[in-house]
């Protein structure tokens, strides 16, 4: 971590609005990247227990593992698995239970993990801890990220609301209730109704909602006739499980009049009865509940001057497929190290232009992915006919593999300069000859120069970057022709070369200069090592 002081005249390098998983992850990444003073403000006084996302996809699991956070979440994951086993009654036949396998769903069409083929190139050297994803409640992830951010020295203030701000060429004056603080940068991670987005004037085009959905953990009676899992009816869609008391309904009559009013037991019960056709089901209590719609919108840009957006502040959509939390974590991972480099003077502000360029296309894909699911869930005859076709396709090995690959997010990559196939992709979790794996060397959030020829990189290459670059020389038994990788702090490959290809000295020099910063003197020496 750098020792450069906070910019003169400012109290904080960065203020982050919103202490959900995205805001906390971003704040921790900023601290790893060297930002000294990072403030997170949150209007809620406690972690929001409202039932939200319950699944993190492959890139999210990989990101958490690369920061060394998965062991901390192991107990939570096992407790979730116990609840799944209890509800599903999964047993291996001798009285012991086995871990339920889950491959995801598309518009409520469950994907059979037995049909999934992970032998494709997308999964070559994939992180073994990840798979397609993990079931993990959002509130538990938020707690873990909060503890991590605290260990890294992030200041988190709860019960504080951002009410306004004014930016100039040198920073942002942020109004927090009755106090104003001065920061170099402001990032809105404050959700779909983002105050930061609204006050900064970001354009937020998209498609209007047409559904009313409820998701809840409730106390039920008379629920014996509710079918477990996802179910389509003549009215809409309902879900029962995968935990006791968890229900979800979707109706296609219109969006709610007031999405944010408290959800009552009577309202939830009426929707569940209408959609399921089970008149005897009763909701006797509501532990946590929320409404949702299929409102799908995306900011046209993620940065305006010294104000940036991440997570739901930058894009909103229906929750189907569990993409929202994962999309936001990807935003935070991409932005954190870049903004920290700008704050620390190691990179020009133009580096931040790559944030929108790299993340906006993935956000646009997610919006269309959720829109397609809404189209398949409609109760009209045309949509139901199309759904039967998709169900047939999803019942094949090829169809399941395609859908799992897309839902899992393993396909995600960035359009970076360079012709090597790995460039722009998430780095493979290579097994190295010293017994470690590549991902273990990314815990500190620093760029990694990995030489795989067994010969050390020359000092003339590494000397200009010793304060910001991890250099490792080893070999990889599974990739004998892979010569070297430059991996960004977010785990994506910025440059790669193999032993059989032509030397790309200029490409490496440009990649070091662009992504690591500072002088590139001696960069041409790597491919001669």
JSON list of C-alpha atoms in Angstrom, two decimals, residues 227-363:
[
{"chain": "A", "resi": 227, "resn": "UNK", "atom": "CA", "xyz": [-45.26, -27.32, -5.09]},
{"chain": "A", "resi": 228, "resn": "UNK", "atom": "CA", "xyz": [-41.57, -26.90, -4.29]},
{"chain": "A", "resi": 229, "resn": "UNK", "atom": "CA", "xyz": [-39.39, -24.93, -6.67]},
{"chain": "A", "resi": 230, "resn": "UNK", "atom": "CA", "xyz": [-40.44, -22.75, -9.61]},
{"chain": "A", "resi": 231, "resn": "UNK", "atom": "CA", "xyz": [-43.98, -23.16, -10.93]},
{"chain": "A", "resi": 232, "resn": "UNK", "atom": "CA", "xyz": [-45.87, -21.51, -13.78]},
{"chain": "A", "resi": 233, "resn": "UNK", "atom": "CA", "xyz": [-49.64, -21.16, -13.69]},
{"chain": "A", "resi": 234, "resn": "UNK", "atom": "CA", "xyz": [-52.35, -19.47, -15.74]},
{"chain": "A", "resi": 235, "resn": "UNK", "atom": "CA", "xyz": [-51.86, -16.32, -13.66]},
{"chain": "A", "resi": 236, "resn": "UNK", "atom": "CA", "xyz": [-48.09, -16.04, -13.33]},
{"chain": "A", "resi": 237, "resn": "UNK", "atom": "CA", "xyz": [-45.20, -17.71, -11.52]},
{"chain": "A", "resi": 238, "resn": "UNK", "atom": "CA", "xyz": [-44.59, -18.72, -7.91]},
{"chain": "A", "resi": 239, "resn": "UNK", "atom": "CA", "xyz": [-41.66, -20.24, -6.04]},
{"chain": "A", "resi": 240, "resn": "UNK", "atom": "CA", "xyz": [-41.75, -22.26, -2.82]},
{"chain": "A", "resi": 241, "resn": "UNK", "atom": "CA", "xyz": [-38.34, -22.85, -1.22]},
{"chain": "A", "resi": 242, "resn": "UNK", "atom": "CA", "xyz": [-35.46, -23.64, -1.32]},
{"chain": "A", "resi": 243, "resn": "UNK", "atom": "CA", "xyz": [-35.73, -22.74, 2.40]},
{"chain": "A", "resi": 244, "resn": "UNK", "atom": "CA", "xyz": [-38.74, -23.22, 4.67]},
{"chain": "A", "resi": 245, "resn": "UNK", "atom": "CA", "xyz": [-41.03, -20.19, 4.41]},
{"chain": "A", "resi": 246, "resn": "UNK", "atom": "CA", "xyz": [-39.39, -18.66, 1.38]},
{"chain": "A", "resi": 247, "resn": "UNK", "atom": "CA", "xyz": [-41.94, -17.71, -1.28]},
{"chain": "A", "resi": 248, "resn": "UNK", "atom": "CA", "xyz": [-41.85, -15.63, -4.44]},
{"chain": "A", "resi": 249, "resn": "UNK", "atom": "CA", "xyz": [-44.74, -14.60, -6.70]},
{"chain": "A", "resi": 250, "resn": "UNK", "atom": "CA", "xyz": [-44.88, -12.82, -10.05]},
{"chain": "A", "resi": 251, "resn": "UNK", "atom": "CA", "xyz": [-48.04, -11.35, -11.56]},
{"chain": "A", "resi": 252, "resn": "UNK", "atom": "CA", "xyz": [-48.27, -9.70, -14.95]},
{"chain": "A", "resi": 253, "resn": "UNK", "atom": "CA", "xyz": [-51.18, -7.33, -14.29]},
{"chain": "A", "resi": 254, "resn": "UNK", "atom": "CA", "xyz": [-49.19, -4.10, -13.71]},
{"chain": "A", "resi": 255, "resn": "UNK", "atom": "CA", "xyz": [-46.40, -2.67, -11.56]},
{"chain": "A", "resi": 256, "resn": "UNK", "atom": "CA", "xyz": [-47.24, -1.88, -7.92]},
{"chain": "A", "resi": 257, "resn": "UNK", "atom": "CA", "xyz": [-48.72, 1.49, -7.04]},
{"chain": "A", "resi": 258, "resn": "UNK", "atom": "CA", "xyz": [-46.16, 1.93, -4.26]},
{"chain": "A", "resi": 259, "resn": "UNK", "atom": "CA", "xyz": [-43.22, -0.43, -4.56]},
{"chain": "A", "resi": 260, "resn": "UNK", "atom": "CA", "xyz": [-41.62, 0.66, -1.29]},
{"chain": "A", "resi": 261, "resn": "UNK", "atom": "CA", "xyz": [-44.58, 0.53, 1.11]},
{"chain": "A", "resi": 262, "resn": "UNK", "atom": "CA", "xyz": [-44.35, -2.22, 3.76]},
{"chain": "A", "resi": 263, "resn": "UNK", "atom": "CA", "xyz": [-45.53, -5.60, 2.48]},
{"chain": "A", "resi": 264, "resn": "UNK", "atom": "CA", "xyz": [-48.38, -6.90, 4.64]},
{"chain": "A", "resi": 265, "resn": "UNK", "atom": "CA", "xyz": [-49.22, -10.55, 5.34]},
{"chain": "A", "resi": 266, "resn": "UNK", "atom": "CA", "xyz": [-52.64, -10.01, 3.73]},
{"chain": "A", "resi": 267, "resn": "UNK", "atom": "CA", "xyz": [-51.13, -8.62, 0.53]},
{"chain": "A", "resi": 268, "resn": "UNK", "atom": "CA", "xyz": [-48.59, -11.43, 0.26]},
{"chain": "A", "resi": 269, "resn": "UNK", "atom": "CA", "xyz": [-51.22, -14.08, 1.01]},
{"chain": "A", "resi": 270, "resn": "UNK", "atom": "CA", "xyz": [-53.59, -12.73, -1.65]},
{"chain": "A", "resi": 271, "resn": "UNK", "atom": "CA", "xyz": [-50.86, -12.82, -4.31]},
{"chain": "A", "resi": 272, "resn": "UNK", "atom": "CA", "xyz": [-49.75, -16.32, -3.32]},
{"chain": "A", "resi": 273, "resn": "UNK", "atom": "CA", "xyz": [-53.33, -17.61, -3.49]},
{"chain": "A", "resi": 274, "resn": "UNK", "atom": "CA", "xyz": [-53.99, -15.99, -6.87]},
{"chain": "A", "resi": 275, "resn": "UNK", "atom": "CA", "xyz": [-50.85, -17.30, -8.53]},
{"chain": "A", "resi": 276, "resn": "UNK", "atom": "CA", "xyz": [-50.69, -20.76, -6.96]},
{"chain": "A", "resi": 277, "resn": "UNK", "atom": "CA", "xyz": [-54.41, -21.53, -7.06]},
{"chain": "A", "resi": 278, "resn": "UNK", "atom": "CA", "xyz": [-54.16, -22.94, -3.50]},
{"chain": "A", "resi": 279, "resn": "UNK", "atom": "CA", "xyz": [-56.96, -21.19, -1.56]},
{"chain": "A", "resi": 280, "resn": "UNK", "atom": "CA", "xyz": [-56.15, -22.70, 1.83]},
{"chain": "A", "resi": 281, "resn": "UNK", "atom": "CA", "xyz": [-52.59, -21.34, 2.07]},
{"chain": "A", "resi": 282, "resn": "UNK", "atom": "CA", "xyz": [-52.26, -18.73, 4.81]},
{"chain": "A", "resi": 283, "resn": "UNK", "atom": "CA", "xyz": [-49.51, -16.22, 5.57]},
{"chain": "A", "resi": 284, "resn": "UNK", "atom": "CA", "xyz": [-49.60, -15.92, 9.36]},
{"chain": "A", "resi": 285, "resn": "UNK", "atom": "CA", "xyz": [-46.47, -13.82, 9.71]},
{"chain": "A", "resi": 286, "resn": "UNK", "atom": "CA", "xyz": [-43.87, -12.01, 7.62]},
{"chain": "A", "resi": 287, "resn": "UNK", "atom": "CA", "xyz": [-40.22, -12.13, 8.68]},
{"chain": "A", "resi": 288, "resn": "UNK", "atom": "CA", "xyz": [-38.92, -10.15, 5.72]},
{"chain": "A", "resi": 289, "resn": "UNK", "atom": "CA", "xyz": [-40.52, -9.20, 2.41]},
{"chain": "A", "resi": 290, "resn": "UNK", "atom": "CA", "xyz": [-39.95, -6.96, -0.57]},
{"chain": "A", "resi": 291, "resn": "UNK", "atom": "CA", "xyz": [-41.64, -6.04, -3.83]},
{"chain": "A", "resi": 292, "resn": "UNK", "atom": "CA", "xyz": [-39.82, -5.99, -7.15]},
{"chain": "A", "resi": 293, "resn": "UNK", "atom": "CA", "xyz": [-40.55, -5.16, -10.78]},
{"chain": "A", "resi": 294, "resn": "UNK", "atom": "CA", "xyz": [-38.88, -5.65, -14.15]},
{"chain": "A", "resi": 295, "resn": "UNK", "atom": "CA", "xyz": [-37.95, -1.99, -14.53]},
{"chain": "A", "resi": 296, "resn": "UNK", "atom": "CA", "xyz": [-34.77, -2.20, -16.63]},
{"chain": "A", "resi": 297, "resn": "UNK", "atom": "CA", "xyz": [-32.58, 0.88, -16.95]},
{"chain": "A", "resi": 298, "resn": "UNK", "atom": "CA", "xyz": [-28.90, 1.66, -17.34]},
{"chain": "A", "resi": 299, "resn": "UNK", "atom": "CA", "xyz": [-26.91, 4.86, -17.02]},
{"chain": "A", "resi": 300, "resn": "UNK", "atom": "CA", "xyz": [-25.46, 5.85, -20.39]},
{"chain": "A", "resi": 301, "resn": "UNK", "atom": "CA", "xyz": [-22.12, 6.55, -18.69]},
{"chain": "A", "resi": 302, "resn": "UNK", "atom": "CA", "xyz": [-20.74, 5.56, -15.30]},
{"chain": "A", "resi": 303, "resn": "UNK", "atom": "CA", "xyz": [-18.69, 8.72, -14.71]},
{"chain": "A", "resi": 304, "resn": "UNK", "atom": "CA", "xyz": [-19.44, 12.45, -14.78]},
{"chain": "A", "resi": 305, "resn": "UNK", "atom": "CA", "xyz": [-16.41, 14.44, -13.71]},
{"chain": "A", "resi": 306, "resn": "UNK", "atom": "CA", "xyz": [-15.45, 13.36, -10.20]},
{"chain": "A", "resi": 307, "resn": "UNK", "atom": "CA", "xyz": [-18.68, 11.42, -9.61]},
{"chain": "A", "resi": 308, "resn": "UNK", "atom": "CA", "xyz": [-19.03, 7.75, -10.52]},
{"chain": "A", "resi": 309, "resn": "UNK", "atom": "CA", "xyz": [-21.71, 5.05, -10.20]},
{"chain": "A", "resi": 310, "resn": "UNK", "atom": "CA", "xyz": [-21.54, 1.35, -9.40]},
{"chain": "A", "resi": 311, "resn": "UNK", "atom": "CA", "xyz": [-24.06, -1.42, -8.75]},
{"chain": "A", "resi": 312, "resn": "UNK", "atom": "CA", "xyz": [-27.79, -0.72, -8.85]},
{"chain": "A", "resi": 313, "resn": "UNK", "atom": "CA", "xyz": [-27.07, 3.01, -8.99]},
{"chain": "A", "resi": 314, "resn": "UNK", "atom": "CA", "xyz": [-25.75, 2.36, -12.50]},
{"chain": "A", "resi": 315, "resn": "UNK", "atom": "CA", "xyz": [-28.25, -0.28, -13.65]},
{"chain": "A", "resi": 316, "resn": "UNK", "atom": "CA", "xyz": [-31.53, -1.84, -12.49]},
{"chain": "A", "resi": 317, "resn": "UNK", "atom": "CA", "xyz": [-33.44, -4.88, -13.75]},
{"chain": "A", "resi": 318, "resn": "UNK", "atom": "CA", "xyz": [-35.55, -7.77, -12.52]},
{"chain": "A", "resi": 319, "resn": "UNK", "atom": "CA", "xyz": [-33.85, -10.16, -10.07]},
{"chain": "A", "resi": 320, "resn": "UNK", "atom": "CA", "xyz": [-34.29, -13.31, -12.17]},
{"chain": "A", "resi": 321, "resn": "UNK", "atom": "CA", "xyz": [-31.11, -15.31, -12.51]},
{"chain": "A", "resi": 322, "resn": "UNK", "atom": "CA", "xyz": [-29.47, -13.55, -9.54]},
{"chain": "A", "resi": 323, "resn": "UNK", "atom": "CA", "xyz": [-27.45, -11.21, -11.75]},
{"chain": "A", "resi": 324, "resn": "UNK", "atom": "CA", "xyz": [-27.78, -7.87, -9.94]},
{"chain": "A", "resi": 325, "resn": "UNK", "atom": "CA", "xyz": [-25.50, -8.43, -6.93]},
{"chain": "A", "resi": 326, "resn": "UNK", "atom": "CA", "xyz": [-22.90, -10.09, -9.13]},
{"chain": "A", "resi": 327, "resn": "UNK", "atom": "CA", "xyz": [-22.97, -7.30, -11.69]},
{"chain": "A", "resi": 328, "resn": "UNK", "atom": "CA", "xyz": [-22.38, -4.77, -8.91]},
{"chain": "A", "resi": 329, "resn": "UNK", "atom": "CA", "xyz": [-19.50, -6.71, -7.38]},
{"chain": "A", "resi": 330, "resn": "UNK", "atom": "CA", "xyz": [-17.90, -6.81, -10.83]},
{"chain": "A", "resi": 331, "resn": "UNK", "atom": "CA", "xyz": [-18.28, -3.03, -11.09]},
{"chain": "A", "resi": 332, "resn": "UNK", "atom": "CA", "xyz": [-16.56, -2.56, -7.73]},
{"chain": "A", "resi": 333, "resn": "UNK", "atom": "CA", "xyz": [-13.72, -4.92, -8.63]},
{"chain": "A", "resi": 334, "resn": "UNK", "atom": "CA", "xyz": [-13.12, -3.10, -11.91]},
{"chain": "A", "resi": 335, "resn": "UNK", "atom": "CA", "xyz": [-13.34, 0.42, -10.52]},
{"chain": "A", "resi": 336, "resn": "UNK", "atom": "CA", "xyz": [-11.56, 0.10, -7.17]},
{"chain": "A", "resi": 337, "resn": "UNK", "atom": "CA", "xyz": [-7.97, -0.35, -8.28]},
{"chain": "A", "resi": 338, "resn": "UNK", "atom": "CA", "xyz": [-8.32, 2.14, -11.14]},
{"chain": "A", "resi": 339, "resn": "UNK", "atom": "CA", "xyz": [-9.68, 4.92, -8.94]},
{"chain": "A", "resi": 340, "resn": "UNK", "atom": "CA", "xyz": [-7.02, 4.15, -6.32]},
{"chain": "A", "resi": 341, "resn": "UNK", "atom": "CA", "xyz": [-4.31, 4.48, -8.97]},
{"chain": "A", "resi": 342, "resn": "UNK", "atom": "CA", "xyz": [-5.68, 7.87, -10.03]},
{"chain": "A", "resi": 343, "resn": "UNK", "atom": "CA", "xyz": [-5.94, 9.01, -6.40]},
{"chain": "A", "resi": 344, "resn": "UNK", "atom": "CA", "xyz": [-2.34, 7.93, -5.78]},
{"chain": "A", "resi": 345, "resn": "UNK", "atom": "CA", "xyz": [-1.03, 9.75, -8.84]},
{"chain": "A", "resi": 346, "resn": "UNK", "atom": "CA", "xyz": [0.09, 6.53, -10.55]},
{"chain": "A", "resi": 347, "resn": "UNK", "atom": "CA", "xyz": [-2.36, 6.86, -13.43]},
{"chain": "A", "resi": 348, "resn": "UNK", "atom": "CA", "xyz": [-4.05, 9.68, -15.35]},
{"chain": "A", "resi": 349, "resn": "UNK", "atom": "CA", "xyz": [-7.78, 10.31, -15.01]},
{"chain": "A", "resi": 350, "resn": "UNK", "atom": "CA", "xyz": [-8.22, 8.82, -18.48]},
{"chain": "A", "resi": 351, "resn": "UNK", "atom": "CA", "xyz": [-7.79, 5.38, -16.89]},
{"chain": "A", "resi": 352, "resn": "UNK", "atom": "CA", "xyz": [-11.28, 5.84, -15.46]},
{"chain": "A", "resi": 353, "resn": "UNK", "atom": "CA", "xyz": [-12.69, 5.96, -19.00]},
{"chain": "A", "resi": 354, "resn": "UNK", "atom": "CA", "xyz": [-11.95, 2.23, -19.22]},
{"chain": "A", "resi": 355, "resn": "UNK", "atom": "CA", "xyz": [-14.41, 1.62, -16.36]},
{"chain": "A", "resi": 356, "resn": "UNK", "atom": "CA", "xyz": [-17.47, 2.53, -18.43]},
{"chain": "A", "resi": 357, "resn": "UNK", "atom": "CA", "xyz": [-15.95, 1.00, -21.56]},
{"chain": "A", "resi": 358, "resn": "UNK", "atom": "CA", "xyz": [-15.42, -2.37, -19.88]},
{"chain": "A", "resi": 359, "resn": "UNK", "atom": "CA", "xyz": [-18.43, -2.63, -17.57]},
{"chain": "A", "resi": 360, "resn": "UNK", "atom": "CA", "xyz": [-21.22, -1.01, -19.61]},
{"chain": "A", "resi": 361, "resn": "UNK", "atom": "CA", "xyz": [-21.45, -3.82, -22.21]},
{"chain": "A", "resi": 362, "resn": "UNK", "atom": "CA", "xyz": [-21.75, -6.46, -19.48]},
{"chain": "A", "resi": 363, "resn": "UNK", "atom": "CA", "xyz": [-24.48, -4.43, -17.78]}
]
